[in-house]
mmCIF file of C-alpha atoms in Angstrom:
data_model
loop_
_atom_site.group_PDB
_atom_site.id
_atom_site.type_symbol
_atom_site.label_atom_id
_atom_site.label_comp_id
_atom_site.label_asym_id
_atom_site.label_seq_id
_atom_site.Cartn_x
_atom_site.Cartn_y
_atom_site.Cartn_z
ATOM 1 C CA ASN O 28 0.000 0.000 0.000
ATOM 2 C CA LEU O 29 2.814 2.434 0.786
ATOM 3 C CA ARG O 30 4.302 1.818 -2.643
ATOM 4 C CA HIS O 31 1.117 1.928 -4.724
ATOM 5 C CA VAL O 32 -1.811 3.627 -2.994
ATOM 6 C CA THR O 33 -1.672 7.399 -3.439
ATOM 7 C CA ALA O 34 -5.202 8.348 -4.518
ATOM 8 C CA ASP O 35 -7.596 10.058 -2.147
ATOM 9 C CA ARG O 36 -10.695 8.061 -3.190
ATOM 10 C CA LYS O 37 -9.827 4.444 -2.618
ATOM 11 C CA ILE O 38 -11.165 0.975 -3.354
ATOM 12 C CA ALA O 39 -10.852 -1.365 -0.363
ATOM 13 C CA VAL O 40 -9.727 -4.773 -1.666
ATOM 14 C CA VAL O 41 -10.395 -7.139 1.221
ATOM 15 C CA ARG O 42 -8.788 -10.561 1.651
ATOM 16 C CA HIS O 43 -8.213 -13.101 4.442
ATOM 17 C CA ARG O 44 -4.825 -14.474 5.413
ATOM 18 C CA HIS O 45 -6.179 -18.045 5.201
ATOM 19 C CA GLY O 46 -8.183 -17.508 2.010
ATOM 20 C CA LEU O 47 -5.753 -17.273 -0.918
ATOM 21 C CA PRO O 48 -4.510 -13.787 0.038
ATOM 22 C CA SER O 49 -2.131 -13.619 -2.954
ATOM 23 C CA TYR O 50 -4.556 -15.136 -5.452
ATOM 24 C CA TYR O 51 -4.862 -11.971 -7.558
ATOM 25 C CA LYS O 52 -1.236 -10.886 -7.283
ATOM 26 C CA LEU O 53 -0.740 -11.167 -11.054
ATOM 27 C CA PHE O 54 -3.847 -9.076 -11.650
ATOM 28 C CA LEU O 55 -2.549 -6.370 -9.318
ATOM 29 C CA ASN O 56 0.867 -6.431 -11.020
ATOM 30 C CA TRP O 57 -0.777 -6.129 -14.438
ATOM 31 C CA THR O 58 -2.894 -3.214 -13.240
ATOM 32 C CA ALA O 59 0.159 -1.428 -11.842
ATOM 33 C CA LYS O 60 1.937 -1.815 -15.175
ATOM 34 C CA HIS O 61 -0.864 -0.888 -17.569
ATOM 35 C CA VAL O 62 -3.094 1.500 -15.595
ATOM 36 C CA PRO O 63 -1.105 2.666 -12.554
ATOM 37 C CA GLU O 64 -3.657 5.396 -11.845
ATOM 38 C CA VAL O 65 -6.206 2.648 -11.079
ATOM 39 C CA ARG O 66 -3.739 0.628 -9.004
ATOM 40 C CA SER O 67 -3.161 3.780 -6.955
ATOM 41 C CA ARG O 68 -6.750 3.455 -5.675
ATOM 42 C CA MET O 69 -6.668 -0.260 -4.762
ATOM 43 C CA GLU O 70 -5.833 -0.524 -1.077
ATOM 44 C CA LEU O 71 -5.288 -4.055 0.235
ATOM 45 C CA ARG O 72 -6.980 -4.879 3.529
ATOM 46 C CA LEU O 73 -7.300 -8.049 5.618
ATOM 47 C CA LEU O 74 -10.290 -9.381 7.524
ATOM 48 C CA PRO O 75 -11.196 -8.532 10.205
ATOM 49 C CA CYS O 76 -11.364 -5.081 8.662
ATOM 50 C CA ASP O 77 -12.475 -2.146 10.804
ATOM 51 C CA ILE O 78 -12.576 0.961 8.627
ATOM 52 C CA GLN O 79 -12.908 4.089 10.742
ATOM 53 C CA ASP O 80 -12.973 6.813 8.086
ATOM 54 C CA TRP O 81 -15.324 5.691 5.319
ATOM 55 C CA SER O 82 -15.029 9.064 3.564
ATOM 56 C CA GLN O 83 -11.801 7.807 1.955
ATOM 57 C CA TYR O 84 -13.478 4.833 0.263
ATOM 58 C CA SER O 85 -15.693 4.586 -2.801
ATOM 59 C CA LEU O 86 -16.023 0.807 -3.075
ATOM 60 C CA VAL O 87 -15.410 -2.450 -1.201
ATOM 61 C CA VAL O 88 -14.312 -5.554 -3.131
ATOM 62 C CA PRO O 89 -14.072 -8.740 -1.034
ATOM 63 C CA TRP O 90 -11.583 -11.165 -2.554
ATOM 64 C CA VAL O 91 -12.622 -13.836 -0.063
ATOM 65 C CA PRO O 92 -13.293 -17.372 -1.377
ATOM 66 C CA ASP O 93 -16.916 -18.479 -1.155
ATOM 67 C CA THR O 94 -15.704 -21.808 0.224
ATOM 68 C CA LEU O 95 -14.070 -20.041 3.183
ATOM 69 C CA LEU O 96 -17.247 -18.077 3.873
ATOM 70 C CA TYR O 97 -19.255 -21.304 3.881
ATOM 71 C CA ARG O 98 -16.898 -23.193 6.165
ATOM 72 C CA CYS O 99 -15.663 -20.600 8.662
ATOM 73 C CA GLU O 100 -18.178 -18.829 10.899
ATOM 74 C CA PRO O 101 -15.755 -16.125 12.187
ATOM 75 C CA VAL O 102 -14.725 -15.165 8.644
ATOM 76 C CA ARG O 103 -18.356 -15.138 7.565
ATOM 77 C CA GLN O 104 -19.348 -12.800 10.394
ATOM 78 C CA GLN O 105 -16.369 -10.518 9.717
ATOM 79 C CA ALA O 106 -17.311 -10.235 6.043
ATOM 80 C CA LEU O 107 -20.967 -9.583 6.822
ATOM 81 C CA ALA O 108 -20.044 -6.929 9.395
ATOM 82 C CA LEU O 109 -17.826 -5.150 6.869
ATOM 83 C CA THR O 110 -20.608 -5.207 4.295
ATOM 84 C CA ALA O 111 -23.122 -3.819 6.788
ATOM 85 C CA SER O 112 -20.729 -1.019 7.749
ATOM 86 C CA ALA O 113 -20.081 -0.146 4.099
ATOM 87 C CA GLU O 114 -23.803 -0.094 3.383
ATOM 88 C CA ALA O 115 -24.435 2.167 6.371
ATOM 89 C CA HIS O 116 -21.972 4.668 4.905
ATOM 90 C CA GLY O 117 -23.316 4.446 1.355
ATOM 91 C CA VAL O 118 -20.293 2.564 -0.010
ATOM 92 C CA PRO O 119 -21.172 -0.143 -2.583
ATOM 93 C CA VAL O 120 -19.852 -3.715 -2.343
ATOM 94 C CA ILE O 121 -18.975 -6.055 -5.222
ATOM 95 C CA ASN O 122 -20.364 -9.599 -4.725
ATOM 96 C CA ARG O 123 -21.933 -9.157 -1.324
ATOM 97 C CA PRO O 124 -20.953 -12.015 1.021
ATOM 98 C CA GLU O 125 -24.550 -12.987 1.756
ATOM 99 C CA ARG O 126 -25.045 -13.725 -1.948
ATOM 100 C CA LEU O 127 -21.894 -15.834 -2.045
ATOM 101 C CA LEU O 128 -23.422 -18.056 0.631
ATOM 102 C CA SER O 129 -25.813 -19.514 -1.934
ATOM 103 C CA THR O 130 -23.239 -20.406 -4.592
ATOM 104 C CA SER O 131 -22.208 -23.942 -3.648
ATOM 105 C CA LYS O 132 -22.543 -26.371 -6.545
ATOM 106 C CA HIS O 133 -25.655 -27.909 -4.982
ATOM 107 C CA ASP O 134 -27.378 -24.599 -4.202
ATOM 108 C CA CYS O 135 -26.344 -22.891 -7.429
ATOM 109 C CA ALA O 136 -27.567 -25.762 -9.629
ATOM 110 C CA ARG O 137 -31.038 -25.436 -8.167
ATOM 111 C CA GLN O 138 -31.113 -21.691 -8.691
ATOM 112 C CA ILE O 139 -29.903 -21.911 -12.294
ATOM 113 C CA ALA O 140 -32.408 -24.652 -13.130
ATOM 114 C CA SER O 141 -35.216 -22.560 -11.633
ATOM 115 C CA MET O 142 -34.368 -19.835 -14.171
ATOM 116 C CA GLY O 143 -35.021 -22.204 -17.070
ATOM 117 C CA VAL O 144 -31.365 -22.811 -17.947
ATOM 118 C CA ARG O 145 -30.038 -26.350 -18.203
ATOM 119 C CA THR O 146 -27.459 -27.409 -15.636
ATOM 120 C CA PRO O 147 -26.627 -30.885 -14.293
ATOM 121 C CA ARG O 148 -28.855 -32.171 -11.497
ATOM 122 C CA VAL O 149 -26.985 -32.254 -8.194
ATOM 123 C CA GLU O 150 -27.808 -34.329 -5.098
ATOM 124 C CA ARG O 151 -25.976 -34.377 -1.793
ATOM 125 C CA ILE O 152 -24.642 -37.785 -0.737
ATOM 126 C CA ALA O 153 -25.852 -37.875 2.858
ATOM 127 C CA ASP O 154 -26.167 -41.684 3.021
ATOM 128 C CA VAL O 155 -22.695 -42.941 2.087
ATOM 129 C CA ASP O 156 -23.540 -46.611 2.679
ATOM 130 C CA GLY O 157 -26.668 -46.309 0.593
ATOM 131 C CA PHE O 158 -24.759 -44.696 -2.251
ATOM 132 C CA ARG O 159 -22.190 -47.482 -2.225
ATOM 133 C CA ARG O 160 -24.981 -50.028 -2.247
ATOM 134 C CA ASP O 161 -27.331 -48.707 -4.920
ATOM 135 C CA LEU O 162 -26.345 -45.075 -5.626
ATOM 136 C CA ASN O 163 -29.231 -43.984 -3.367
ATOM 137 C CA GLY O 164 -31.536 -44.699 -6.267
ATOM 138 C CA LEU O 165 -29.839 -42.188 -8.567
ATOM 139 C CA LYS O 166 -29.485 -43.068 -12.232
ATOM 140 C CA PRO O 167 -25.917 -43.370 -13.601
ATOM 141 C CA PRO O 168 -23.734 -42.183 -15.163
ATOM 142 C CA LEU O 169 -22.857 -39.738 -12.398
ATOM 143 C CA LEU O 170 -19.935 -37.675 -11.247
ATOM 144 C CA VAL O 171 -18.955 -37.655 -7.583
ATOM 145 C CA ARG O 172 -17.165 -34.543 -6.403
ATOM 146 C CA GLU O 173 -16.785 -32.099 -3.537
ATOM 147 C CA ASP O 174 -19.556 -29.534 -3.170
ATOM 148 C CA LEU O 175 -17.236 -26.746 -2.005
ATOM 149 C CA ALA O 176 -14.246 -26.949 -4.324
ATOM 150 C CA HIS O 177 -12.936 -25.163 -7.408
ATOM 151 C CA GLY O 178 -10.139 -25.336 -9.913
ATOM 152 C CA GLY O 179 -9.374 -29.059 -9.888
ATOM 153 C CA TRP O 180 -8.205 -28.973 -6.259
ATOM 154 C CA SER O 181 -10.211 -32.106 -5.442
ATOM 155 C CA PRO O 182 -10.721 -35.280 -7.488
ATOM 156 C CA VAL O 183 -13.810 -35.996 -9.579
ATOM 157 C CA PHE O 184 -14.950 -39.605 -10.021
ATOM 158 C CA LEU O 185 -17.032 -40.965 -12.894
ATOM 159 C CA VAL O 186 -19.621 -43.532 -11.822
ATOM 160 C CA ARG O 187 -20.864 -45.616 -14.738
ATOM 161 C CA GLY O 188 -22.789 -47.993 -12.504
ATOM 162 C CA PRO O 189 -23.220 -49.170 -8.886
ATOM 163 C CA GLU O 190 -20.123 -51.347 -9.235
ATOM 164 C CA ASP O 191 -17.951 -48.198 -9.362
ATOM 165 C CA ALA O 192 -19.240 -46.692 -6.099
ATOM 166 C CA PRO O 193 -17.296 -48.853 -3.576
ATOM 167 C CA ASP O 194 -13.986 -47.656 -5.056
ATOM 168 C CA ILE O 195 -14.703 -43.985 -4.315
ATOM 169 C CA PRO O 196 -13.166 -42.776 -1.011
ATOM 170 C CA LEU O 197 -16.317 -40.968 0.100
ATOM 171 C CA GLU O 198 -15.106 -40.878 3.697
ATOM 172 C CA LYS O 199 -12.419 -38.389 2.592
ATOM 173 C CA PHE O 200 -14.986 -35.923 1.215
ATOM 174 C CA ALA O 201 -16.250 -33.111 3.407
ATOM 175 C CA GLU O 202 -19.517 -32.657 1.487
ATOM 176 C CA PRO O 203 -19.805 -35.149 -1.389
ATOM 177 C CA ILE O 204 -22.326 -34.587 -4.142
ATOM 178 C CA ALA O 205 -23.564 -36.702 -7.037
ATOM 179 C CA VAL O 206 -23.796 -34.776 -10.297
ATOM 180 C CA GLU O 207 -25.658 -35.768 -13.438
ATOM 181 C CA PHE O 208 -23.205 -36.692 -16.208
ATOM 182 C CA ILE O 209 -24.141 -35.004 -19.489
ATOM 183 C CA ASP O 210 -22.352 -36.181 -22.614
ATOM 184 C CA VAL O 211 -21.194 -33.082 -24.494
ATOM 185 C CA ARG O 212 -18.715 -34.798 -26.785
ATOM 186 C CA ASP O 213 -19.054 -33.164 -30.206
ATOM 187 C CA PRO O 214 -20.406 -35.788 -32.646
ATOM 188 C CA ARG O 215 -18.389 -34.233 -35.476
ATOM 189 C CA ASP O 216 -14.912 -34.718 -34.034
ATOM 190 C CA GLY O 217 -15.359 -36.530 -30.701
ATOM 191 C CA LEU O 218 -13.892 -33.655 -28.674
ATOM 192 C CA VAL O 219 -15.261 -31.969 -25.567
ATOM 193 C CA ARG O 220 -15.426 -28.176 -25.431
ATOM 194 C CA LYS O 221 -15.696 -26.085 -22.280
ATOM 195 C CA TYR O 222 -16.264 -22.372 -22.660
ATOM 196 C CA ARG O 223 -15.679 -19.701 -20.034
ATOM 197 C CA TYR O 224 -17.718 -16.517 -20.162
ATOM 198 C CA MET O 225 -16.969 -13.823 -17.607
ATOM 199 C CA ALA O 226 -19.534 -11.282 -16.432
ATOM 200 C CA MET O 227 -18.531 -7.958 -14.912
ATOM 201 C CA GLY O 228 -21.915 -6.416 -14.291
ATOM 202 C CA ASP O 229 -23.677 -6.080 -17.648
ATOM 203 C CA THR O 230 -20.375 -6.371 -19.514
ATOM 204 C CA GLY O 231 -19.459 -9.832 -20.766
ATOM 205 C CA VAL O 232 -16.163 -11.216 -22.029
ATOM 206 C CA ALA O 233 -15.743 -14.392 -24.076
ATOM 207 C CA HIS O 234 -12.793 -15.476 -21.983
ATOM 208 C CA THR O 235 -11.419 -18.863 -22.971
ATOM 209 C CA LEU O 236 -12.293 -22.118 -24.704
ATOM 210 C CA GLN O 237 -10.694 -25.421 -23.701
ATOM 211 C CA ILE O 238 -10.911 -28.387 -26.060
ATOM 212 C CA SER O 239 -10.099 -31.869 -24.804
ATOM 213 C CA GLU O 240 -10.336 -35.543 -25.620
ATOM 214 C CA ASP O 241 -11.273 -36.245 -21.983
ATOM 215 C CA TRP O 242 -14.673 -35.819 -20.353
ATOM 216 C CA GLU O 243 -13.039 -33.792 -17.553
ATOM 217 C CA VAL O 244 -11.754 -30.712 -19.344
ATOM 218 C CA ARG O 245 -8.785 -29.057 -17.662
ATOM 219 C CA SER O 246 -6.115 -26.750 -18.989
ATOM 220 C CA GLY O 247 -3.441 -29.407 -18.614
ATOM 221 C CA VAL O 248 -5.203 -31.874 -20.919
ATOM 222 C CA ARG O 249 -6.456 -29.515 -23.620
ATOM 223 C CA VAL O 250 -5.770 -30.284 -27.270
ATOM 224 C CA LEU O 251 -3.527 -27.567 -28.685
ATOM 225 C CA ASP O 252 -2.914 -27.669 -32.401
ATOM 226 C CA GLU O 253 -3.344 -25.213 -35.251
ATOM 227 C CA ARG O 254 -7.075 -25.904 -35.646
ATOM 228 C CA THR O 255 -8.021 -25.826 -31.960
ATOM 229 C CA ILE O 256 -5.952 -22.706 -31.299
ATOM 230 C CA GLN O 257 -7.755 -20.986 -34.180
ATOM 231 C CA GLU O 258 -11.081 -22.099 -32.729
ATOM 232 C CA GLU O 259 -10.120 -20.731 -29.307
ATOM 233 C CA ILE O 260 -9.183 -17.397 -30.904
ATOM 234 C CA VAL O 261 -12.449 -17.188 -32.849
ATOM 235 C CA TYR O 262 -14.453 -17.765 -29.661
ATOM 236 C CA ALA O 263 -12.504 -15.158 -27.699
ATOM 237 C CA ASP O 264 -12.695 -12.519 -30.438
ATOM 238 C CA THR O 265 -16.449 -12.888 -31.009
ATOM 239 C CA PRO O 266 -19.299 -11.849 -28.690
ATOM 240 C CA ASP O 267 -20.403 -14.898 -26.722
ATOM 241 C CA PRO O 268 -23.678 -16.119 -28.314
ATOM 242 C CA HIS O 269 -25.104 -16.916 -24.849
ATOM 243 C CA HIS O 270 -24.430 -13.473 -23.380
ATOM 244 C CA GLU O 271 -28.101 -12.657 -22.752
ATOM 245 C CA VAL O 272 -28.910 -15.988 -21.099
ATOM 246 C CA LEU O 273 -25.869 -15.897 -18.841
ATOM 247 C CA GLN O 274 -26.545 -12.297 -17.869
ATOM 248 C CA HIS O 275 -30.104 -13.365 -17.015
ATOM 249 C CA VAL O 276 -28.624 -15.973 -14.662
ATOM 250 C CA ARG O 277 -26.162 -13.480 -13.169
ATOM 251 C CA ARG O 278 -28.956 -11.108 -12.292
ATOM 252 C CA GLY O 279 -31.000 -13.949 -10.846
ATOM 253 C CA LEU O 280 -28.063 -14.932 -8.625
ATOM 254 C CA GLU O 281 -27.684 -11.248 -7.598
ATOM 255 C CA LEU O 282 -23.951 -11.311 -8.286
ATOM 256 C CA ASP O 283 -21.788 -8.609 -9.832
ATOM 257 C CA PHE O 284 -18.720 -10.551 -10.916
ATOM 258 C CA LEU O 285 -18.391 -14.200 -11.873
ATOM 259 C CA ALA O 286 -17.344 -16.668 -14.551
ATOM 260 C CA PHE O 287 -19.583 -19.281 -16.139
ATOM 261 C CA ASP O 288 -18.157 -22.585 -17.359
ATOM 262 C CA TYR O 289 -20.429 -24.130 -19.951
ATOM 263 C CA SER O 290 -20.602 -26.538 -22.870
ATOM 264 C CA LEU O 291 -23.051 -27.368 -25.634
ATOM 265 C CA ASP O 292 -24.811 -30.726 -25.620
ATOM 266 C CA GLN O 293 -24.991 -32.928 -28.698
ATOM 267 C CA GLN O 294 -28.018 -30.973 -29.910
ATOM 268 C CA GLY O 295 -26.097 -27.698 -29.573
ATOM 269 C CA GLN O 296 -27.963 -26.486 -26.496
ATOM 270 C CA LEU O 297 -26.365 -24.647 -23.578
ATOM 271 C CA VAL O 298 -25.336 -26.604 -20.454
ATOM 272 C CA VAL O 299 -23.986 -24.487 -17.584
ATOM 273 C CA TRP O 300 -21.597 -26.581 -15.509
ATOM 274 C CA GLU O 301 -20.868 -24.179 -12.678
ATOM 275 C CA ILE O 302 -19.983 -20.635 -11.730
ATOM 276 C CA ASN O 303 -16.815 -19.258 -10.178
ATOM 277 C CA VAL O 304 -16.974 -16.050 -8.130
ATOM 278 C CA LEU O 305 -13.165 -15.730 -7.967
ATOM 279 C CA PRO O 306 -12.115 -16.679 -11.491
ATOM 280 C CA GLY O 307 -8.436 -16.543 -12.318
ATOM 281 C CA LEU O 308 -7.031 -13.232 -13.597
ATOM 282 C CA GLY O 309 -3.440 -13.351 -14.741
ATOM 283 C CA ILE O 310 -1.355 -13.566 -17.900
ATOM 284 C CA PRO O 311 -0.493 -17.209 -18.695
ATOM 285 C CA THR O 312 3.172 -18.129 -19.054
ATOM 286 C CA GLU O 313 2.925 -21.760 -20.219
ATOM 287 C CA PRO O 314 3.949 -22.718 -23.786
ATOM 288 C CA ASN O 315 1.358 -22.264 -26.546
ATOM 289 C CA ARG O 316 -0.740 -19.896 -24.436
ATOM 290 C CA GLU O 317 0.157 -16.595 -26.096
ATOM 291 C CA HIS O 318 -3.149 -16.556 -27.975
ATOM 292 C CA LEU O 319 -4.974 -16.383 -24.616
ATOM 293 C CA ILE O 320 -3.441 -13.077 -23.598
ATOM 294 C CA PRO O 321 -5.815 -10.660 -25.465
ATOM 295 C CA PRO O 322 -9.086 -12.037 -23.990
ATOM 296 C CA ILE O 323 -7.545 -12.325 -20.529
ATOM 297 C CA GLU O 324 -6.401 -8.707 -20.729
ATOM 298 C CA ARG O 325 -9.928 -7.758 -21.811
ATOM 299 C CA ALA O 326 -11.284 -9.572 -18.766
ATOM 300 C CA MET O 327 -8.929 -7.692 -16.461
ATOM 301 C CA ALA O 328 -9.777 -4.362 -18.097
ATOM 302 C CA ALA O 329 -13.511 -5.106 -17.834
ATOM 303 C CA THR O 330 -13.054 -5.928 -14.148
ATOM 304 C CA LEU O 331 -11.338 -2.603 -13.512
ATOM 305 C CA LYS O 332 -14.023 -0.764 -15.474
ATOM 306 C CA MET O 333 -16.719 -2.336 -13.304
ATOM 307 C CA TYR O 334 -14.869 -1.361 -10.126
ATOM 308 C CA LEU O 335 -14.478 2.239 -11.257
ATOM 309 C CA GLU O 336 -18.038 2.621 -12.482
ATOM 310 C CA ARG O 337 -19.497 1.136 -9.293
ATOM 311 C CA ALA O 338 -17.255 3.488 -7.294
ATOM 312 C CA GLY O 339 -18.424 6.500 -9.293
ATOM 313 C CA LEU O 340 -14.915 7.131 -10.620
ATOM 314 C CA ASP O 341 -13.705 8.021 -14.097
ATOM 315 C CA VAL O 342 -12.624 5.182 -16.382
ATOM 316 C CA PRO O 343 -9.213 5.929 -17.996
ATOM 317 C CA ARG O 344 -8.977 5.812 -21.762
ATOM 318 C CA ARG O 345 -6.366 3.066 -21.459
ATOM 319 C CA VAL O 346 -8.951 0.750 -19.878
ATOM 320 C CA GLU O 347 -11.337 1.333 -22.791
ATOM 321 C CA GLU O 348 -8.498 0.661 -25.258
ATOM 322 C CA LEU O 349 -7.700 -2.650 -23.572
ATOM 323 C CA LEU O 350 -11.371 -3.618 -23.792
ATOM 324 C CA ALA O 351 -11.505 -3.171 -27.556
ATOM 325 C CA VAL O 352 -11.550 -6.394 -29.577
ATOM 326 C CA LYS O 353 -9.127 -6.609 -32.472
ATOM 327 C CA PRO O 354 -10.138 -9.800 -34.334
ATOM 328 C CA ARG O 355 -7.192 -12.008 -35.147
ATOM 329 C CA CYS O 356 -8.976 -14.536 -37.404
ATOM 330 C CA THR O 357 -11.401 -14.055 -40.264
ATOM 331 C CA ARG O 358 -12.390 -17.714 -40.707
ATOM 332 C CA VAL O 359 -14.542 -19.519 -38.166
ATOM 333 C CA ALA O 360 -13.483 -23.087 -37.467
ATOM 334 C CA PRO O 361 -16.272 -25.493 -38.570
ATOM 335 C CA ALA O 362 -16.670 -27.030 -35.112
ATOM 336 C CA THR O 363 -18.017 -23.745 -33.716
ATOM 337 C CA ASP O 364 -20.958 -23.680 -36.130
ATOM 338 C CA VAL O 365 -23.620 -24.736 -33.638
ATOM 339 C CA PRO O 366 -27.039 -23.377 -32.665
ATOM 340 C CA THR O 367 -27.202 -20.694 -30.004
ATOM 341 C CA SER O 368 -29.353 -20.963 -26.913
ATOM 342 C CA VAL O 369 -32.800 -19.454 -26.665
ATOM 343 C CA VAL O 370 -33.208 -16.437 -24.404
ATOM 344 C CA PRO O 371 -36.044 -16.940 -21.875
ATOM 345 C CA ASN O 372 -39.079 -14.788 -22.638
ATOM 346 C CA ASP O 373 -38.711 -12.722 -19.479
ATOM 347 C CA VAL O 374 -35.158 -11.575 -20.244
ATOM 348 C CA ALA O 375 -35.012 -7.883 -21.043
ATOM 349 C CA PRO O 376 -32.569 -6.968 -23.845
ATOM 350 C CA ARG O 377 -29.538 -5.602 -21.974
ATOM 351 C CA ARG O 378 -26.328 -6.012 -23.887
ATOM 352 C CA GLU O 379 -22.785 -4.762 -23.396
ATOM 353 C CA VAL O 380 -20.250 -7.229 -24.697
ATOM 354 C CA ALA O 381 -16.497 -6.837 -24.753
#
């Protein structure tokens, strides 16, 4: 803070020492390099956070993992107290903690489904013995995973039938869930595609596309060749065709900032896998990832724009320049030629796409 924070109207960026406190370090470094005048407003704070002079602050941004809020009562109460104090002083908050407390995979799936958007059915595994015996009556194939986990930090098991259940170490799970397995393998080339769309308020960014031969799509197992890289670029440089639907879900969840991971089923219809309220923001350094830099920079610029607008502060021209899309391909890869989802009838046309 001594090195960076010089502005008089500040944004309180709040973390917890046991909740990935350095998670957005790369984002902060990027901001300091490209728009230092914005970094000069971003003051890092730790929970518990007792702000005495609220006149210095225009916005509060909790960078506290939803999983920590769920699991730790003291942290939860500290975050809620900070939010209440900010509200009492007329200072807005991005992703209010009370809304994050309804974003577990189980809870979120029910909310998304209630909005008319397809997402896998999710059931908690309360009866471990019953699940090992007959899957508690659930119909396979299923995925078994942790309810409160993100980013591949916990294993995911595919259950093709009851015979697979005894091999799953359910006793090691804190809150195991059974998730409907939806086959989204593209019938044209046999590959699985997972898209990430990021929402920063009404602004949306087509962030990344991962293409894999495996049903569990992770960055480390993506197929990277000339064709798939071109397809990733085309997705990132084109407005996401599901922008309106995903913004409809964002508003229904009452969240300001989140990422959606989704695929298209074999009929080309949208399937939302999950949301992430602390999606990664940082320039990749691995080989063959250079093509990801422009959309990731757009996502970071859109995040800063949202912060500034919510704080009632001017948006520098440099932020707007970084948001601009400069298409790198003119030919769409054939595998992306699929139907778009249908916007529910009650969705008002609100569109701002980066």
